[in-house]
mmCIF file of C-alpha atoms in Angstrom:
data_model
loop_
_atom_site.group_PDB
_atom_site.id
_atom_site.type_symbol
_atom_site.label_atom_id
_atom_site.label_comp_id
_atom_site.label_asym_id
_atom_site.label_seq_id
_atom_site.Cartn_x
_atom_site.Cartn_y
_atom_site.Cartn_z
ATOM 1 C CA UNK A 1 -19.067 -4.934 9.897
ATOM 2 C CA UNK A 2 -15.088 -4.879 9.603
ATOM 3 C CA UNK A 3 -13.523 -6.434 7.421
ATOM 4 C CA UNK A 4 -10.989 -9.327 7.470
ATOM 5 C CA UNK A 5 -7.498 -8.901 6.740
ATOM 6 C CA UNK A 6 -4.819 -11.892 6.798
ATOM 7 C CA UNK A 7 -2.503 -12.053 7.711
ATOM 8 C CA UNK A 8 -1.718 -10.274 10.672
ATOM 9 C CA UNK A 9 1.887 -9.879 10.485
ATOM 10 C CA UNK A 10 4.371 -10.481 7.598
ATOM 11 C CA UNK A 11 8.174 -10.516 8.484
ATOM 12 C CA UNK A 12 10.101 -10.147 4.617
ATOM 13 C CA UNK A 13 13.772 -9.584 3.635
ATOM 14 C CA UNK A 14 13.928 -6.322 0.655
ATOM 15 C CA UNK A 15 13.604 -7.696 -2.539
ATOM 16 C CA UNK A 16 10.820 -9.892 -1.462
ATOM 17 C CA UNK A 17 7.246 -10.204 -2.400
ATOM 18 C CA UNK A 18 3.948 -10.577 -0.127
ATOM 19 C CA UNK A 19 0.553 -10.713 -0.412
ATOM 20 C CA UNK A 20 -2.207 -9.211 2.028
ATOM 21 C CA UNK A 21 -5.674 -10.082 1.949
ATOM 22 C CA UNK A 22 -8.861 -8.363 2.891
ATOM 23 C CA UNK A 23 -12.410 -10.046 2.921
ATOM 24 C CA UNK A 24 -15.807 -8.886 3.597
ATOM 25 C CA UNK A 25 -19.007 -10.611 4.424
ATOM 26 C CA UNK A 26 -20.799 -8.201 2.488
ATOM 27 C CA UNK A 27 -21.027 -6.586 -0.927
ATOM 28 C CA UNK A 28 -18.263 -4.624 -1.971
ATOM 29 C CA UNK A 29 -18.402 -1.431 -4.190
ATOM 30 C CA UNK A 30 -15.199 0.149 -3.063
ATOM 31 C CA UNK A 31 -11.858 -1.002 -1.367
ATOM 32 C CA UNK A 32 -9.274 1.982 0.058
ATOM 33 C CA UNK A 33 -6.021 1.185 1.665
ATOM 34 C CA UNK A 34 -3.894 2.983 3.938
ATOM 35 C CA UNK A 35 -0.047 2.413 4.851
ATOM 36 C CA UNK A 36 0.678 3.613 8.723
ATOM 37 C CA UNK A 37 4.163 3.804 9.879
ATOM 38 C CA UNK A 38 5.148 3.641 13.239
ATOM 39 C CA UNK A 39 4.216 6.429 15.070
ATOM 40 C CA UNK A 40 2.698 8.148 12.213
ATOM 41 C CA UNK A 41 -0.759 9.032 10.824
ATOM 42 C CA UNK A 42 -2.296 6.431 8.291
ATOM 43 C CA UNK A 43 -1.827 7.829 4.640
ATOM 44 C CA UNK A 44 -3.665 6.674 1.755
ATOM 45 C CA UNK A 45 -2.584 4.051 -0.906
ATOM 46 C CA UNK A 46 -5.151 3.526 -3.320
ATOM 47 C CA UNK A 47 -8.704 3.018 -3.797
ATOM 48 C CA UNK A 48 -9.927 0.250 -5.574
ATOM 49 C CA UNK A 49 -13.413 0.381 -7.304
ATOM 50 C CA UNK A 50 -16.326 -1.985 -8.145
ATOM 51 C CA UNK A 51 -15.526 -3.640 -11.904
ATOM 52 C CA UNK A 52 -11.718 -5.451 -10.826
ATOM 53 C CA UNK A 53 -9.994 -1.973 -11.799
ATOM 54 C CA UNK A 54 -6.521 -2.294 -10.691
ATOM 55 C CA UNK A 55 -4.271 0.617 -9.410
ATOM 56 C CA UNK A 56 -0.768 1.005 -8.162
ATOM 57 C CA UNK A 57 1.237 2.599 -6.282
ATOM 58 C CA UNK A 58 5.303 2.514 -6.656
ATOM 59 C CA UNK A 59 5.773 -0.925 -6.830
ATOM 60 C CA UNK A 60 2.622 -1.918 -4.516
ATOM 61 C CA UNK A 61 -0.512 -2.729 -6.606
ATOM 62 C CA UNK A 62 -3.838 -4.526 -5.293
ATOM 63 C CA UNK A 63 -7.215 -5.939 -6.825
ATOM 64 C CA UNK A 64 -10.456 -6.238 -6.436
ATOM 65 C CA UNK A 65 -12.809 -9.539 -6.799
ATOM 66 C CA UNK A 66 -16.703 -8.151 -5.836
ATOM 67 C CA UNK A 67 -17.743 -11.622 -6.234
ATOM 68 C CA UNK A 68 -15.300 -12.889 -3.942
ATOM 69 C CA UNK A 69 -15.998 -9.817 -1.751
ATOM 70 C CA UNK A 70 -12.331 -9.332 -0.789
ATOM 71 C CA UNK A 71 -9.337 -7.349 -2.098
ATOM 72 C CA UNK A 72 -5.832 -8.437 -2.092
ATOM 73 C CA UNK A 73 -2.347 -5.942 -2.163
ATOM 74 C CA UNK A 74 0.496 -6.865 -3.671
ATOM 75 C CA UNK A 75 4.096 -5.905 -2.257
ATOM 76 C CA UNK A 76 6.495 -6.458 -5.096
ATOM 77 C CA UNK A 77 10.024 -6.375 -4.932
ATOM 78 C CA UNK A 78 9.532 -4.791 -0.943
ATOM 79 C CA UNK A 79 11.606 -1.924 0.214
ATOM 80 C CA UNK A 80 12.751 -0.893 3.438
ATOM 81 C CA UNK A 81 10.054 2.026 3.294
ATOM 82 C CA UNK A 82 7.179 -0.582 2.781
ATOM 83 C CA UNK A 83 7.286 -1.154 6.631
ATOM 84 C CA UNK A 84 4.139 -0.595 8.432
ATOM 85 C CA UNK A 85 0.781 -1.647 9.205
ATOM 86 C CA UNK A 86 -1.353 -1.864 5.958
ATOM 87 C CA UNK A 87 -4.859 -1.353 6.857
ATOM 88 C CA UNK A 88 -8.414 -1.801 4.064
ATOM 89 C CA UNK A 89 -11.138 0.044 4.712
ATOM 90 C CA UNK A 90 -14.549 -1.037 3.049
ATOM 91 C CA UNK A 91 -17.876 1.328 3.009
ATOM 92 C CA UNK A 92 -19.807 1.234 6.659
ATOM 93 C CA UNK A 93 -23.217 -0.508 5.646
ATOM 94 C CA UNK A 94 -25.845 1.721 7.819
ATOM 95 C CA UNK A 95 -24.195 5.086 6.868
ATOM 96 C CA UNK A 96 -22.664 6.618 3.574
ATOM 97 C CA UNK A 97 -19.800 8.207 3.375
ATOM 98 C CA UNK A 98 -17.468 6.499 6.076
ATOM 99 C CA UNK A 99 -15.327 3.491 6.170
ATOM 100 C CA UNK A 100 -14.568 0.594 8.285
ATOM 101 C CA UNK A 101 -11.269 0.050 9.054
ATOM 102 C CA UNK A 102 -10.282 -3.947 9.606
ATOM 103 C CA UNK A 103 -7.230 -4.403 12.221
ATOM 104 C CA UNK A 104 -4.338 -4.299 9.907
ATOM 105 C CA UNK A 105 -1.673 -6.272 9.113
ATOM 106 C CA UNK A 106 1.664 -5.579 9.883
ATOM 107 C CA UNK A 107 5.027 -5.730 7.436
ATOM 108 C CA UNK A 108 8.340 -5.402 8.384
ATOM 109 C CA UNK A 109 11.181 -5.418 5.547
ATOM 110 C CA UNK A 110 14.689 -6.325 6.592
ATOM 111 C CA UNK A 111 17.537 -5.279 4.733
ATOM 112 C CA UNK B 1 -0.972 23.307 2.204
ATOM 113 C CA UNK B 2 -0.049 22.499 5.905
ATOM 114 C CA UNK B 3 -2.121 19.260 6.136
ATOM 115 C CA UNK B 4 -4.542 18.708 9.209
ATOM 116 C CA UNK B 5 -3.723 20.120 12.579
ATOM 117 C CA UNK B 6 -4.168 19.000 15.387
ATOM 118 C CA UNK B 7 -3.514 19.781 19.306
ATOM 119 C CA UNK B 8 -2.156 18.920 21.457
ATOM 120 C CA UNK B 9 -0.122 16.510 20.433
ATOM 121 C CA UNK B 10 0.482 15.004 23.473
ATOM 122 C CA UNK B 11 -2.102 15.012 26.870
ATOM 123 C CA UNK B 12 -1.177 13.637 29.922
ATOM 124 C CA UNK B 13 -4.316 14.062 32.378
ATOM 125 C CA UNK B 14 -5.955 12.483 35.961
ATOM 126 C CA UNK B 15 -9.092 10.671 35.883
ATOM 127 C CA UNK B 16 -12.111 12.839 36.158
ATOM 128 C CA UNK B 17 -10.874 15.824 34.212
ATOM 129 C CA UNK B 18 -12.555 17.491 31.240
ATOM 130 C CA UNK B 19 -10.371 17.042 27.969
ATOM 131 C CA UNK B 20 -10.261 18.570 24.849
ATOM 132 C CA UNK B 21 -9.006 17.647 21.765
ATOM 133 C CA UNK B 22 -8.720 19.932 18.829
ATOM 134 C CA UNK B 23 -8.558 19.685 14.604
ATOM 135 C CA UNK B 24 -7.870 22.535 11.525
ATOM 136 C CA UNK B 25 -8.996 20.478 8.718
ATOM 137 C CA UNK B 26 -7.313 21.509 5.095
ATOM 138 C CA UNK B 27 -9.097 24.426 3.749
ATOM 139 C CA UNK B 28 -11.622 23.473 1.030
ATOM 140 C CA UNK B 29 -12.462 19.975 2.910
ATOM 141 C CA UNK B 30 -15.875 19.660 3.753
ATOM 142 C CA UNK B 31 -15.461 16.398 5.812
ATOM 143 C CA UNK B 32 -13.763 15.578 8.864
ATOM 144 C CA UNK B 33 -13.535 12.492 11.257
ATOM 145 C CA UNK B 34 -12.597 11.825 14.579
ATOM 146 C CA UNK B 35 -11.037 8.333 14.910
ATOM 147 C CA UNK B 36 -9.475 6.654 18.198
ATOM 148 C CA UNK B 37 -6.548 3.898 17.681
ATOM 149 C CA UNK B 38 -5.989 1.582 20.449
ATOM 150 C CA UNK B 39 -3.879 -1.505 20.553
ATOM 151 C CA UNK B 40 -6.505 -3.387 21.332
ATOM 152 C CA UNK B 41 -9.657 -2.041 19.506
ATOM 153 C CA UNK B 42 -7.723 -0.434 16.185
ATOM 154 C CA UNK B 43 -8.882 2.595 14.313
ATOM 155 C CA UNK B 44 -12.066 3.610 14.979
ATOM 156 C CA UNK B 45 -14.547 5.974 13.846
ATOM 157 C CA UNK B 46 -16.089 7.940 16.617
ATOM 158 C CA UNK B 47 -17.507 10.567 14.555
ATOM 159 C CA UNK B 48 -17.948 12.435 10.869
ATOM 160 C CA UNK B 49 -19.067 15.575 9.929
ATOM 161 C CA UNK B 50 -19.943 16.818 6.612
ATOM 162 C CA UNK B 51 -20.522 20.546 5.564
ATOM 163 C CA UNK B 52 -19.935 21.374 9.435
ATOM 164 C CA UNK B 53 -23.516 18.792 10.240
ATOM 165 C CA UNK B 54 -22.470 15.633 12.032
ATOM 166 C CA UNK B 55 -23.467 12.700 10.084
ATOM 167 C CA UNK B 56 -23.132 9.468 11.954
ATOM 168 C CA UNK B 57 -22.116 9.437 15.507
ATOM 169 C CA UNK B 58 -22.909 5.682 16.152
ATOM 170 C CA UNK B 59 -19.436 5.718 17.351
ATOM 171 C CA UNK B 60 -19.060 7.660 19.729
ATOM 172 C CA UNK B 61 -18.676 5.211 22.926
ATOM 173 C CA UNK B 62 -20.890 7.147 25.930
ATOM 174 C CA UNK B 63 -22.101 10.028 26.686
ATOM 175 C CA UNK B 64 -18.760 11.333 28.012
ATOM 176 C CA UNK B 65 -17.676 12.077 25.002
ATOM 177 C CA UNK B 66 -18.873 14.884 22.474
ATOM 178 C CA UNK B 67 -17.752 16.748 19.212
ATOM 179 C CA UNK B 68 -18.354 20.006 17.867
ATOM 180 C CA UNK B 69 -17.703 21.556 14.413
ATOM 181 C CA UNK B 70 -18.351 25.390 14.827
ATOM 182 C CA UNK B 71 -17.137 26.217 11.570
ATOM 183 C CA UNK B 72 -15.365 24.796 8.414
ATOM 184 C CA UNK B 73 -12.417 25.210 9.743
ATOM 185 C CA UNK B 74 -12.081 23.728 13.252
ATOM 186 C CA UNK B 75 -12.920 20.887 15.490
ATOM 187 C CA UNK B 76 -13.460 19.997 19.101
ATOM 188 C CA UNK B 77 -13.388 16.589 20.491
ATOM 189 C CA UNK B 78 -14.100 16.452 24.240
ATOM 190 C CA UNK B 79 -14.455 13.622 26.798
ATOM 191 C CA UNK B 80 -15.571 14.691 30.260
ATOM 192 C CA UNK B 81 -14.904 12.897 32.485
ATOM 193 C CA UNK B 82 -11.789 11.296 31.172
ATOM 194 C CA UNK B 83 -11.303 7.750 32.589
ATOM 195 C CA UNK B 84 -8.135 5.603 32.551
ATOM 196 C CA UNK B 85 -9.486 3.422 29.168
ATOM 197 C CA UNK B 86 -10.111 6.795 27.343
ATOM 198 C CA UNK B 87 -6.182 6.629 27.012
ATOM 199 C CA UNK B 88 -5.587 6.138 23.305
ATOM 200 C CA UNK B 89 -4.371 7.960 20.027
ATOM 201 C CA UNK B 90 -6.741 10.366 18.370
ATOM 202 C CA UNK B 91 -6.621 11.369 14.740
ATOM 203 C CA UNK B 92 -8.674 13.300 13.035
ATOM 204 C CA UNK B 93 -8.777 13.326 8.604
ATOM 205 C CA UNK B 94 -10.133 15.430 6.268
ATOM 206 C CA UNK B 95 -11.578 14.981 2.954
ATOM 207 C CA UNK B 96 -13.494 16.643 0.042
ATOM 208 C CA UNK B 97 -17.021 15.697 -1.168
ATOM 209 C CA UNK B 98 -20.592 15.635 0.102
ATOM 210 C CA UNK B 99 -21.237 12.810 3.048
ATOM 211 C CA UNK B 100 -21.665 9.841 0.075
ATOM 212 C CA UNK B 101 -18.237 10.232 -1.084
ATOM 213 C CA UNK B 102 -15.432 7.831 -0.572
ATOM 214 C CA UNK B 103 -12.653 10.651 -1.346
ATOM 215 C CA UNK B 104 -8.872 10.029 0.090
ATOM 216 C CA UNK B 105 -8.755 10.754 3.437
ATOM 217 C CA UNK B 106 -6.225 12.599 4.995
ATOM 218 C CA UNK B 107 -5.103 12.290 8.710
ATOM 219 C CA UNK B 108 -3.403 14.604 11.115
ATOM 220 C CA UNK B 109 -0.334 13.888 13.407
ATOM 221 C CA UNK B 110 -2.830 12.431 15.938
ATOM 222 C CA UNK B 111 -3.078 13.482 19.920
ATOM 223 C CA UNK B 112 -1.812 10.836 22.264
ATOM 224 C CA UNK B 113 -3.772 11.023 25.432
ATOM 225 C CA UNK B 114 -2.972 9.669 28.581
ATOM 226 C CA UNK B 115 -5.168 9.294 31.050
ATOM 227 C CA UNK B 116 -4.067 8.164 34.561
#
């Protein structure tokens, strides 16, 4: 099943922080997200692992609550180049190996 | 490394014809998957191989569509016939590790296909 991400669209001036969610209705053992701009492939973030580890990229960090089944990413501080849609991807539950991609959620930094 | 290829990178194409869609993983990858982004329906899976053997192809939407992985180091995806809602952006990523890894993926330019 896909996961949830909220929101759906975050409008920020640089500088700025924000906050984007992902939730599953299942049990989590890994969390991966991707950053596509427009017109571009997706390219990978980070992936976040069962036990709350937390890792970062530049200034964009995220963590991981299995109990709460959800992941959240943090945009600190945003830059122009954080534009894009941020998408999670959680492990498909009838085959190993692949993810599930939930619909994204799309930033856009002003100057 | 030159990253995943893919062609075309743009198809234009009538209803009815055959298409076919084509990937180079990056060499030493031993996973690849087709994925179809739509506005409406986001980033989907279609397909995954591992080690060449397709692994889950619960995606795939009908019967008009079908992938092949001849060797390690390319990948057909084909629809035929095309219809009008086939139009879409197709990417296809790469990855090391056997089919229960969780590895970074890593996508191609993607193939815009119209279909009209």
């Amino acid at each position: 099943q896909q996961p949830v991400q909220s929101p759906q669209a975050v409008i920020l001036r640089e500088g700025e922080d924000a906050v984007i969610n992902c939730s599953s209705s299942k049990a989590l053992y890994s969390v991966h997200w991707y950053r596509q701009k427009h017109g571009e492939a997706p390219v990978f973030l980070m992936i976040l692992l069962k036990g709350g580890e937390q890792k970062g990229h530049e200034k964009i960090s995220a963590s991981f609550n299995e109990k709460k089944q959800q992941s959240s990413l943090y945009l600190t501080a945003s830059q122009l180049s954080y534009s894009g849609t941020y998408f999670c991807g959680t492990p498909g539950t009838d085959s190993w190996g692949k993810l599930q991609f939930g619909a994204g959620t799309q930033v856009v930094v002003t100057p | 490394d030159a990253g995943v290829i893919q062609s075309p990178r743009h198809e234009v194409t009538e209803m009815g014809q055959e298409v076919t869609l084509r990937c180079k993983p990056i060499s030493g990858h031993n996973s690849l998957f087709w994925y179809r982004q739509t506005m409406m329906r986001g980033l989907e899976l279609l397909i995954y191989f591992n080690n060449n053997v397709p692994i889950d192809d619960s995606g795939m939407p009908e019967d008009r569509f079908s992938a092949k992985m001849p060797n390690a180091s390319f990948s057909t995806l084909k629809i035929q016939p095309s219809e009008p809602r086939d139009s879409a952006v197709y990417f296809c990523a790469s990855r090391t590790g056997t089919s229960l890894s969780y590895n970074e993926q890593f996508f191609g330019p993607g193939t815009r296909l119209t279909v009209l």
